[in-house]
Amino acid sequence: MTENESTHFGFQTIKAEEKAQRVRAVFDSVASRYDLMNDLMSFGIHRLWKRFAVELAGIRRGQKILDLASGTGDLAARFAGLVGPDGLVVMTDINESMLNQGRVRMADEGLVGNVCYTQVNAEQIPFPDNSFDCITIAFGLRNVTDKQQALNEMYRVLRPGGRVLVLEFSHPRGKPLQSLYDFYSFKFLPKIGKVVANDEASYRYLAESIRMHPDQDTLKGMMEQAGLERCDYHNLTGGIVAVHRGFKL
């Protein structure tokens, strides 16, 4: 995107050049309570969603993994155990506060030998072509300004035979579930943010950003446009969340 183009920040339309800074401010605000809020918002189900994504990733010992938008490292911690001492997990986030939270957590869990950290914008991944066996991004793609460019970059740095996994909030299947989800997202979720994190606005943005994210079939098409093949997706919890997967053949 050029600096004169517009994009969405939740339901607001803003200049594309402003989005990264605004997203950074949101996660600066919520970083210290991020894990607690994840458990409260999803009633702990996010752990099952992430476990399913890890299983789909098919990580093997000795592999090199890039985890984009790592946050506090839920996926990276699992990958570190799977790749073993001869493998490598590159844990990244565009937000320094979130990356620092993840670094502290990984040190606390003793995961220091095969994990490295770097601040990365997913639209401009600073690694050579064909560098990684698997690339993951969990609950981060919707915050990226130019999602197609990010997917193009993932394809570029993925090795032939590797896979990309996108775990993200999506579009629930069926009107009853959609209506219930809307009520929860816009009435209940911001109130949790206000009480627990003292930040109602950031959690209102998160709810809005989910609604503006491409639906399952649109995102699958974007992955195919990036060059990924055999793309599919798996709906979880009625489509509230979906795991998309694509391969570089």
XYZ file of C-alpha atoms in Angstrom:
249
model
C 0.000 0.000 0.000
C 1.114 3.568 -0.639
C 0.976 6.232 2.040
C -1.999 7.872 0.319
C -4.122 4.726 0.473
C -6.644 4.090 3.228
C -7.279 1.017 5.360
C -9.386 -0.062 8.311
C -8.609 0.340 11.979
C -11.565 -1.506 13.404
C -14.584 0.242 11.886
C -12.658 3.464 11.256
C -11.125 4.350 7.895
C -7.619 5.757 8.310
C -4.522 6.383 6.221
C -2.624 3.142 5.635
C 0.564 4.674 7.030
C -1.149 5.231 10.410
C -2.318 1.688 11.109
C 0.904 0.113 12.364
C 1.354 2.890 14.904
C -2.216 2.583 16.134
C -1.994 -1.198 16.429
C 1.277 -0.801 18.304
C -0.441 1.512 20.799
C -3.210 -1.047 21.372
C -0.769 -3.830 22.205
C 1.477 -1.565 24.269
C -1.608 -1.010 26.394
C -2.672 -4.642 26.757
C 0.704 -6.465 26.802
C 0.955 -6.972 30.563
C -2.543 -8.486 30.798
C -2.569 -10.203 27.418
C -2.454 -13.828 28.595
C -5.022 -13.270 31.325
C -7.364 -11.551 28.896
C -6.999 -14.382 26.364
C -8.149 -16.873 28.982
C -11.059 -14.680 30.067
C -12.199 -13.736 26.565
C -12.191 -17.290 25.206
C -13.011 -19.112 28.465
C -9.693 -20.904 27.966
C -10.675 -22.341 24.580
C -7.842 -20.479 22.832
C -5.506 -23.146 24.189
C -7.398 -25.826 22.252
C -7.382 -23.710 19.075
C -3.613 -23.305 19.337
C -3.089 -26.985 20.069
C -4.990 -27.880 16.888
C -2.869 -25.419 14.874
C 0.329 -26.943 16.260
C -0.850 -30.404 15.224
C -1.580 -29.162 11.682
C 1.866 -27.571 11.489
C 3.505 -31.007 11.434
C 6.729 -29.738 12.992
C 9.677 -32.161 13.038
C 13.003 -32.207 14.857
C 15.714 -30.042 13.356
C 13.367 -27.756 11.448
C 13.516 -23.960 11.288
C 10.256 -22.212 12.211
C 9.200 -18.560 11.829
C 6.416 -17.502 14.197
C 5.054 -14.095 13.200
C 3.058 -11.954 15.644
C 4.245 -14.310 18.370
C 2.819 -12.238 21.203
C 3.749 -13.952 24.437
C 4.843 -17.105 22.655
C 2.093 -19.720 22.996
C 2.943 -21.342 19.648
C 6.679 -20.659 19.814
C 6.965 -22.458 23.152
C 5.380 -25.581 21.689
C 7.517 -25.400 18.551
C 10.709 -25.090 20.604
C 9.998 -28.464 22.188
C 9.171 -30.075 18.850
C 12.208 -28.936 16.848
C 14.645 -29.988 19.559
C 18.167 -28.680 20.153
C 19.123 -28.924 16.472
C 16.147 -26.847 15.317
C 15.382 -23.157 15.598
C 12.281 -21.094 16.374
C 12.416 -17.435 15.346
C 9.928 -15.618 17.543
C 8.835 -12.248 16.148
C 6.377 -9.446 16.724
C 6.025 -5.921 15.367
C 5.331 -4.746 18.913
C 8.337 -4.486 21.231
C 6.236 -4.691 24.402
C 4.640 -7.966 23.332
C 7.989 -9.404 22.239
C 9.514 -8.530 25.595
C 6.652 -10.268 27.387
C 7.291 -13.341 25.263
C 11.028 -13.255 25.902
C 10.476 -13.188 29.672
C 7.995 -16.041 29.473
C 10.315 -18.228 27.379
C 13.196 -17.607 29.795
C 10.962 -18.488 32.728
C 10.113 -21.779 31.014
C 13.766 -22.521 30.281
C 13.313 -22.279 26.501
C 16.476 -20.393 25.628
C 18.718 -22.667 23.557
C 16.795 -22.890 20.284
C 14.685 -19.706 20.294
C 15.729 -16.286 19.037
C 13.795 -13.014 18.977
C 13.496 -10.172 16.511
C 11.075 -7.315 15.907
C 9.499 -7.900 12.491
C 6.828 -6.304 10.336
C 5.133 -9.203 8.529
C 4.916 -7.103 5.364
C 8.728 -6.842 5.217
C 10.204 -10.086 6.558
C 13.985 -9.547 6.888
C 15.106 -13.044 5.876
C 16.319 -14.550 2.591
C 14.125 -16.558 0.231
C 13.480 -20.187 1.168
C 14.609 -19.841 4.800
C 11.953 -21.664 6.876
C 10.262 -25.060 6.990
C 7.083 -23.643 8.523
C 5.676 -20.146 9.042
C 2.848 -19.431 11.462
C 0.856 -16.383 12.462
C -1.753 -16.703 15.205
C -4.308 -13.964 15.840
C -2.064 -11.424 14.147
C -2.927 -11.253 10.454
C -6.031 -9.151 11.022
C -3.835 -6.410 12.506
C -1.545 -6.261 9.456
C -2.108 -3.268 7.179
C -1.485 -5.052 3.861
C -2.461 -8.664 4.416
C -1.763 -9.736 0.835
C 1.770 -8.365 1.010
C 2.325 -10.249 4.284
C 1.168 -13.505 2.673
C 3.425 -12.838 -0.310
C 6.359 -12.405 2.067
C 5.517 -15.617 3.907
C 5.561 -17.497 0.614
C 8.896 -15.942 -0.334
C 10.769 -16.990 2.814
C 9.139 -20.450 2.981
C 11.202 -23.387 1.756
C 9.796 -25.667 -0.966
C 7.855 -28.412 0.788
C 7.060 -26.119 3.707
C 3.732 -24.819 4.929
C 2.126 -21.618 6.143
C -0.482 -21.700 8.917
C -2.789 -18.805 9.746
C -4.801 -19.128 12.958
C -7.274 -16.269 13.160
C -10.719 -15.212 14.273
C -13.102 -15.658 11.363
C -16.783 -15.610 10.482
C -19.173 -17.882 12.422
C -21.401 -20.202 10.439
C -25.127 -19.660 10.970
C -27.126 -16.610 12.010
C -27.920 -17.718 15.595
C -24.250 -18.148 16.427
C -23.373 -14.916 14.611
C -25.976 -12.978 16.621
C -24.755 -14.423 19.912
C -21.146 -13.727 18.960
C -21.953 -10.109 18.038
C -23.635 -9.550 21.399
C -20.671 -11.010 23.248
C -18.089 -9.093 21.184
C -19.612 -5.638 21.340
C -21.441 -5.657 24.665
C -19.466 -7.992 26.912
C -15.873 -8.058 25.641
C -15.118 -4.308 25.998
C -16.458 -4.434 29.560
C -14.034 -7.243 30.433
C -11.259 -5.094 28.999
C -12.330 -2.152 31.127
C -12.490 -4.127 34.365
C -9.419 -6.354 33.955
C -7.058 -4.303 31.762
C -8.473 -0.816 32.373
C -8.742 -0.444 28.602
C -12.190 -0.646 27.068
C -11.198 1.045 23.790
C -8.497 -1.462 22.850
C -10.849 -4.403 23.254
C -13.535 -2.636 21.279
C -10.961 -2.283 18.493
C -10.129 -5.995 18.718
C -13.806 -6.898 18.276
C -14.129 -4.540 15.325
C -10.921 -5.814 13.708
C -12.320 -9.346 13.738
C -15.395 -8.221 11.803
C -13.262 -6.477 9.176
C -11.032 -9.512 8.617
C -11.609 -11.505 5.391
C -13.923 -14.498 5.657
C -12.673 -18.048 5.278
C -12.973 -18.382 1.509
C -11.587 -14.902 0.834
C -8.505 -15.585 2.942
C -8.006 -18.927 1.218
C -8.072 -17.110 -2.114
C -5.506 -14.591 -0.870
C -3.171 -17.418 0.147
C -3.531 -18.959 -3.308
C -2.821 -15.572 -4.873
C 0.428 -15.450 -2.881
C 1.475 -18.708 -4.572
C 0.579 -21.226 -1.878
C -0.974 -24.480 -3.054
C -3.272 -27.168 -1.625
C -4.797 -24.459 0.552
C -7.528 -25.436 2.973
C -9.076 -24.277 6.209
C -10.583 -25.830 9.307
C -13.380 -24.081 11.179
C -13.188 -24.265 14.960
C -15.993 -23.458 17.417
C -18.497 -22.983 14.621
C -16.226 -20.779 12.527
C -15.490 -18.259 15.274
C -11.888 -19.237 14.581
C -10.357 -20.858 11.488
C -6.968 -22.390 10.759
C -5.840 -21.831 7.174
C -3.024 -23.880 5.708
C -1.100 -23.691 2.449
C 2.021 -25.319 0.987
C 4.933 -24.219 -1.155
C 5.429 -27.077 -3.600
